[in-house]
Amino acid sequence: GAVVSQHPSWVICKSGTSVKIECRSLDFQATTMFWYRQFPKQSLMLMATSNEGSKATYEQGVEKDKFLINHASLTLSTLTVTSAHPEDSSFYICSARKVQTDTQYFGPGTRLTVL
Amino acid sequence: GENVEQHPSTLSVQEGDSAVIKCTYSDSASNYFPWYKQELGKRPQLIIDIRSNVGEKKDQRIAVTLNKTAKHFSLHITETQPEDSAVYFCAASMTGSQGNLIFGKGTKLSVKP
């Protein structure tokens, strides 16, 4: 159990377009999901915390109008990168925390390349 | 806020030797400390975790120790194998509904056959 999927696994888009990434917990409910960004050979940087049915909490320096997060159900959170630019190119990983536990399970990540 | 320091950044060991990775944290309120293993291009996988009411936890070749007073915790891998080669991240958080994981910068472990 505790499988998290992410879609798409990779995406290439033109500068100025928007990209939506989905994160799903397949076999458990997650009241809280997290979105991370990871640059090559670097650690995971928390972007925002997504709570089901409420607004996301963004980390300092993360533009909430650029990175739109929606957590409409206990198994789905989405991250939309709006008006993407080349500097937004990165590896985006979500994680989901099982209800009533502390353990976070990670999705496989989405490689975003903005041309 | 919480700050997690991890050392070393790279570690190379011979197959069969032990590997130790150390982390320190700054927030004494943190009480949950997981370790993740990430292979190149893949998702981080939880390998072991420890809570502040425990000083040590073992799972086969992997163990984690926690010193709350000194605010540091360590990952110990014994009898290393080439498949242990990966980047390892420590993290710290507070349990509860807003317990965000704060990650260390990672340790690239290379196990040479």
Short mmCIF file of C-alpha atoms in Angstrom, two decimals:
data_model
loop_
_atom_site.label_atom_id
_atom_site.label_comp_id
_atom_site.label_asym_id
_atom_site.label_seq_id
_atom_site.Cartn_x
_atom_site.Cartn_y
_atom_site.Cartn_z
CA GLY A 1 0.00 0.00 0.00
CA ALA A 2 0.85 3.74 0.05
CA VAL A 3 1.29 4.37 -3.66
CA VAL A 4 1.39 7.89 -5.04
CA SER A 5 1.16 8.58 -8.75
CA GLN A 6 1.98 11.71 -10.66
CA HIS A 7 0.95 12.72 -14.14
CA PRO A 8 2.50 13.53 -16.49
CA SER A 9 5.93 12.08 -15.85
CA TRP A 10 7.46 14.60 -18.19
CA VAL A 11 6.24 17.58 -20.18
CA ILE A 12 7.77 20.00 -22.63
CA CYS A 13 5.97 23.26 -23.23
CA LYS A 14 6.47 26.64 -24.81
CA SER A 15 7.20 29.72 -22.78
CA GLY A 16 4.01 31.47 -21.70
CA THR A 17 1.82 28.40 -21.54
CA SER A 18 0.39 26.77 -18.43
CA VAL A 19 1.03 23.24 -17.30
CA LYS A 20 -1.01 21.17 -14.85
CA ILE A 21 0.52 18.34 -12.84
CA GLU A 22 -1.65 15.84 -10.97
CA CYS A 23 -0.73 14.00 -7.80
CA ARG A 24 -2.89 11.10 -6.65
CA SER A 25 -2.75 8.82 -3.66
CA LEU A 26 -3.94 5.53 -5.13
CA ASP A 27 -4.66 3.36 -2.12
CA PHE A 28 -4.95 5.70 0.83
CA GLN A 29 -6.47 8.99 1.82
CA ALA A 30 -4.28 12.03 2.26
CA THR A 31 -5.60 15.14 3.95
CA THR A 32 -2.24 16.78 3.32
CA MET A 33 -0.13 16.73 0.19
CA PHE A 34 3.12 18.54 -0.41
CA TRP A 35 4.74 19.92 -3.53
CA TYR A 36 8.50 20.01 -3.90
CA ARG A 37 10.90 21.25 -6.50
CA GLN A 38 14.23 19.57 -7.06
CA PHE A 39 17.08 20.93 -9.13
CA PRO A 40 19.77 18.57 -10.48
CA LYS A 41 21.97 17.17 -7.73
CA GLN A 42 20.16 19.19 -5.09
CA SER A 43 17.78 18.52 -2.27
CA LEU A 44 14.01 18.74 -2.23
CA MET A 45 12.72 22.25 -1.67
CA LEU A 46 9.24 22.47 -0.25
CA MET A 47 7.07 24.79 -2.34
CA ALA A 48 3.71 24.47 -0.66
CA THR A 49 1.52 22.41 1.61
CA SER A 50 -1.86 21.46 0.26
CA ASN A 51 -4.72 20.64 2.61
CA GLU A 52 -7.89 19.07 1.32
CA GLY A 53 -10.70 21.60 1.06
CA SER A 54 -8.64 24.64 2.02
CA LYS A 55 -6.13 27.01 0.52
CA ALA A 56 -2.54 25.90 0.14
CA THR A 57 0.20 27.25 2.37
CA TYR A 58 3.13 28.51 0.34
CA GLU A 59 6.74 28.67 1.45
CA GLN A 60 8.53 31.98 1.47
CA GLY A 61 9.61 33.03 -1.98
CA VAL A 62 7.11 30.85 -3.85
CA GLU A 63 4.64 32.86 -5.91
CA LYS A 64 1.16 31.58 -5.23
CA ASP A 65 -0.25 33.21 -8.36
CA LYS A 66 2.31 31.40 -10.48
CA PHE A 67 2.07 28.01 -8.84
CA LEU A 68 -1.63 27.32 -8.38
CA ILE A 69 -2.46 24.43 -6.09
CA ASN A 70 -5.82 22.74 -5.74
CA HIS A 71 -6.61 19.89 -3.37
CA ALA A 72 -10.19 19.04 -4.20
CA SER A 73 -10.36 15.56 -2.70
CA LEU A 74 -8.58 13.29 -0.26
CA THR A 75 -6.73 11.59 -3.11
CA LEU A 76 -5.95 14.35 -5.59
CA SER A 77 -3.91 17.52 -5.59
CA THR A 78 -2.93 19.51 -8.67
CA LEU A 79 -0.15 21.99 -9.32
CA THR A 80 -0.56 24.39 -12.22
CA VAL A 81 2.48 26.31 -13.38
CA THR A 82 1.02 29.39 -15.02
CA SER A 83 2.75 31.35 -17.76
CA ALA A 84 5.74 29.06 -17.58
CA HIS A 85 9.20 30.35 -18.36
CA PRO A 86 12.50 28.52 -18.92
CA GLU A 87 13.55 29.20 -15.32
CA ASP A 88 10.56 27.12 -14.19
CA SER A 89 12.13 24.06 -15.78
CA SER A 90 12.71 21.59 -12.99
CA PHE A 91 11.73 18.29 -11.43
CA TYR A 92 8.49 18.66 -9.48
CA ILE A 93 7.66 15.99 -6.91
CA CYS A 94 4.58 15.65 -4.78
CA SER A 95 4.13 13.69 -1.60
CA ALA A 96 1.07 12.59 0.30
CA ARG A 97 0.78 12.05 4.02
CA LYS A 98 -1.43 9.24 5.20
CA VAL A 99 -4.29 10.32 7.43
CA GLN A 100 -3.35 10.00 11.11
CA THR A 101 0.31 9.24 10.38
CA ASP A 102 3.45 11.28 9.84
CA THR A 103 4.78 9.29 6.92
CA GLN A 104 5.01 10.99 3.55
CA TYR A 105 5.00 8.95 0.37
CA PHE A 106 6.41 10.49 -2.75
CA GLY A 107 5.19 10.48 -6.30
CA PRO A 108 7.58 9.62 -9.14
CA GLY A 109 8.02 13.26 -10.12
CA THR A 110 7.35 15.33 -13.21
CA ARG A 111 10.17 16.65 -15.36
CA LEU A 112 9.09 20.04 -16.74
CA THR A 113 11.03 21.62 -19.58
CA VAL A 114 9.99 25.07 -20.75
CA LEU A 115 11.38 26.11 -24.11
CA GLY B 1 12.10 27.72 11.38
CA GLU B 2 13.74 24.35 11.22
CA ASN B 3 17.14 23.94 9.60
CA VAL B 4 18.69 20.56 8.84
CA GLU B 5 22.39 20.11 8.16
CA GLN B 6 23.64 16.86 6.61
CA HIS B 7 27.17 15.50 6.32
CA PRO B 8 29.02 14.34 4.38
CA SER B 9 27.81 15.46 0.97
CA THR B 10 29.54 12.53 -0.69
CA LEU B 11 30.64 9.21 0.75
CA SER B 12 32.49 6.41 -0.96
CA VAL B 13 32.90 3.02 0.70
CA GLN B 14 34.04 -0.44 -0.27
CA GLU B 15 31.41 -3.14 -0.56
CA GLY B 16 30.93 -4.78 2.82
CA ASP B 17 32.04 -1.74 4.81
CA SER B 18 29.73 0.38 6.93
CA ALA B 19 28.48 3.85 6.01
CA VAL B 20 27.38 6.56 8.42
CA ILE B 21 25.55 9.74 7.52
CA LYS B 22 24.92 12.43 10.11
CA CYS B 23 22.33 15.17 10.42
CA THR B 24 21.71 17.95 12.88
CA TYR B 25 18.53 19.93 13.34
CA SER B 26 17.83 23.27 14.95
CA ASP B 27 14.24 23.16 16.20
CA SER B 28 13.93 21.28 19.48
CA ALA B 29 10.18 20.91 18.77
CA SER B 30 10.91 18.54 15.87
CA ASN B 31 10.04 15.00 16.82
CA TYR B 32 9.90 12.97 13.62
CA PHE B 33 13.01 12.09 11.61
CA PRO B 34 12.72 10.03 8.42
CA TRP B 35 15.45 8.98 6.03
CA TYR B 36 14.84 8.72 2.30
CA LYS B 37 16.84 7.02 -0.44
CA GLN B 38 16.67 8.49 -3.93
CA GLU B 39 18.11 6.79 -6.98
CA LEU B 40 18.86 8.86 -10.03
CA GLY B 41 15.68 10.14 -11.69
CA LYS B 42 13.42 8.31 -9.25
CA ARG B 43 11.25 9.22 -6.33
CA PRO B 44 12.56 9.37 -2.76
CA GLN B 45 11.79 6.16 -0.92
CA LEU B 46 11.36 6.04 2.84
CA ILE B 47 13.88 3.59 4.27
CA ILE B 48 13.57 4.18 7.99
CA ASP B 49 12.25 6.73 10.43
CA ILE B 50 12.49 7.48 14.12
CA ARG B 51 10.47 9.46 16.59
CA SER B 52 11.80 11.45 19.48
CA ASN B 53 10.60 9.02 22.11
CA VAL B 54 13.07 6.43 20.78
CA GLY B 55 16.86 6.54 20.77
CA GLU B 56 17.58 3.88 18.18
CA LYS B 57 15.77 1.86 15.56
CA LYS B 58 17.01 -0.99 13.39
CA ASP B 59 15.76 -2.66 10.27
CA GLN B 60 18.09 -5.36 8.99
CA ARG B 61 21.25 -3.60 7.72
CA ILE B 62 19.92 -0.12 8.43
CA ALA B 63 19.80 1.66 11.76
CA VAL B 64 19.07 5.18 12.88
CA THR B 65 20.15 6.77 16.16
CA LEU B 66 18.79 9.95 17.69
CA ASN B 67 20.34 12.22 20.30
CA LYS B 68 17.67 14.71 21.32
CA THR B 69 19.93 16.63 23.65
CA ALA B 70 22.51 17.28 20.96
CA LYS B 71 19.83 17.52 18.27
CA HIS B 72 21.46 15.13 15.90
CA PHE B 73 20.56 11.85 14.28
CA SER B 74 22.49 9.41 12.16
CA LEU B 75 21.90 6.72 9.56
CA HIS B 76 24.04 3.60 9.75
CA ILE B 77 24.24 1.10 6.90
CA THR B 78 26.20 -2.07 7.57
CA GLU B 79 27.53 -4.60 5.08
CA THR B 80 27.02 -2.15 2.22
CA GLN B 81 26.18 -3.46 -1.22
CA PRO B 82 26.47 -1.79 -4.66
CA GLU B 83 22.68 -1.42 -4.76
CA ASP B 84 22.91 0.83 -1.71
CA SER B 85 24.48 3.45 -3.99
CA ALA B 86 22.09 6.42 -4.11
CA VAL B 87 21.49 9.83 -2.60
CA TYR B 88 20.25 9.72 0.97
CA PHE B 89 18.26 12.54 2.53
CA CYS B 90 17.51 13.08 6.17
CA ALA B 91 14.55 15.17 7.23
CA ALA B 92 12.96 16.58 10.34
CA SER B 93 9.45 17.66 11.17
CA MET B 94 6.94 18.01 13.91
CA THR B 95 4.20 15.45 14.06
CA GLY B 96 0.68 16.66 13.62
CA SER B 97 -1.38 18.20 10.89
CA GLN B 98 1.18 20.82 9.86
CA GLY B 99 4.33 18.77 10.13
CA ASN B 100 6.29 19.81 7.05
CA LEU B 101 9.43 17.86 6.28
CA ILE B 102 12.59 19.92 6.14
CA PHE B 103 15.26 18.06 4.21
CA GLY B 104 19.01 18.00 4.50
CA LYS B 105 21.03 18.61 1.35
CA GLY B 106 21.63 14.95 0.74
CA THR B 107 24.55 12.52 0.76
CA LYS B 108 25.63 10.75 -2.38
CA LEU B 109 26.73 7.28 -1.32
CA SER B 110 28.86 5.22 -3.68
CA VAL B 111 29.54 1.59 -2.83
CA LYS B 112 32.41 0.17 -4.83
CA PRO B 113 32.39 -3.55 -5.57
#
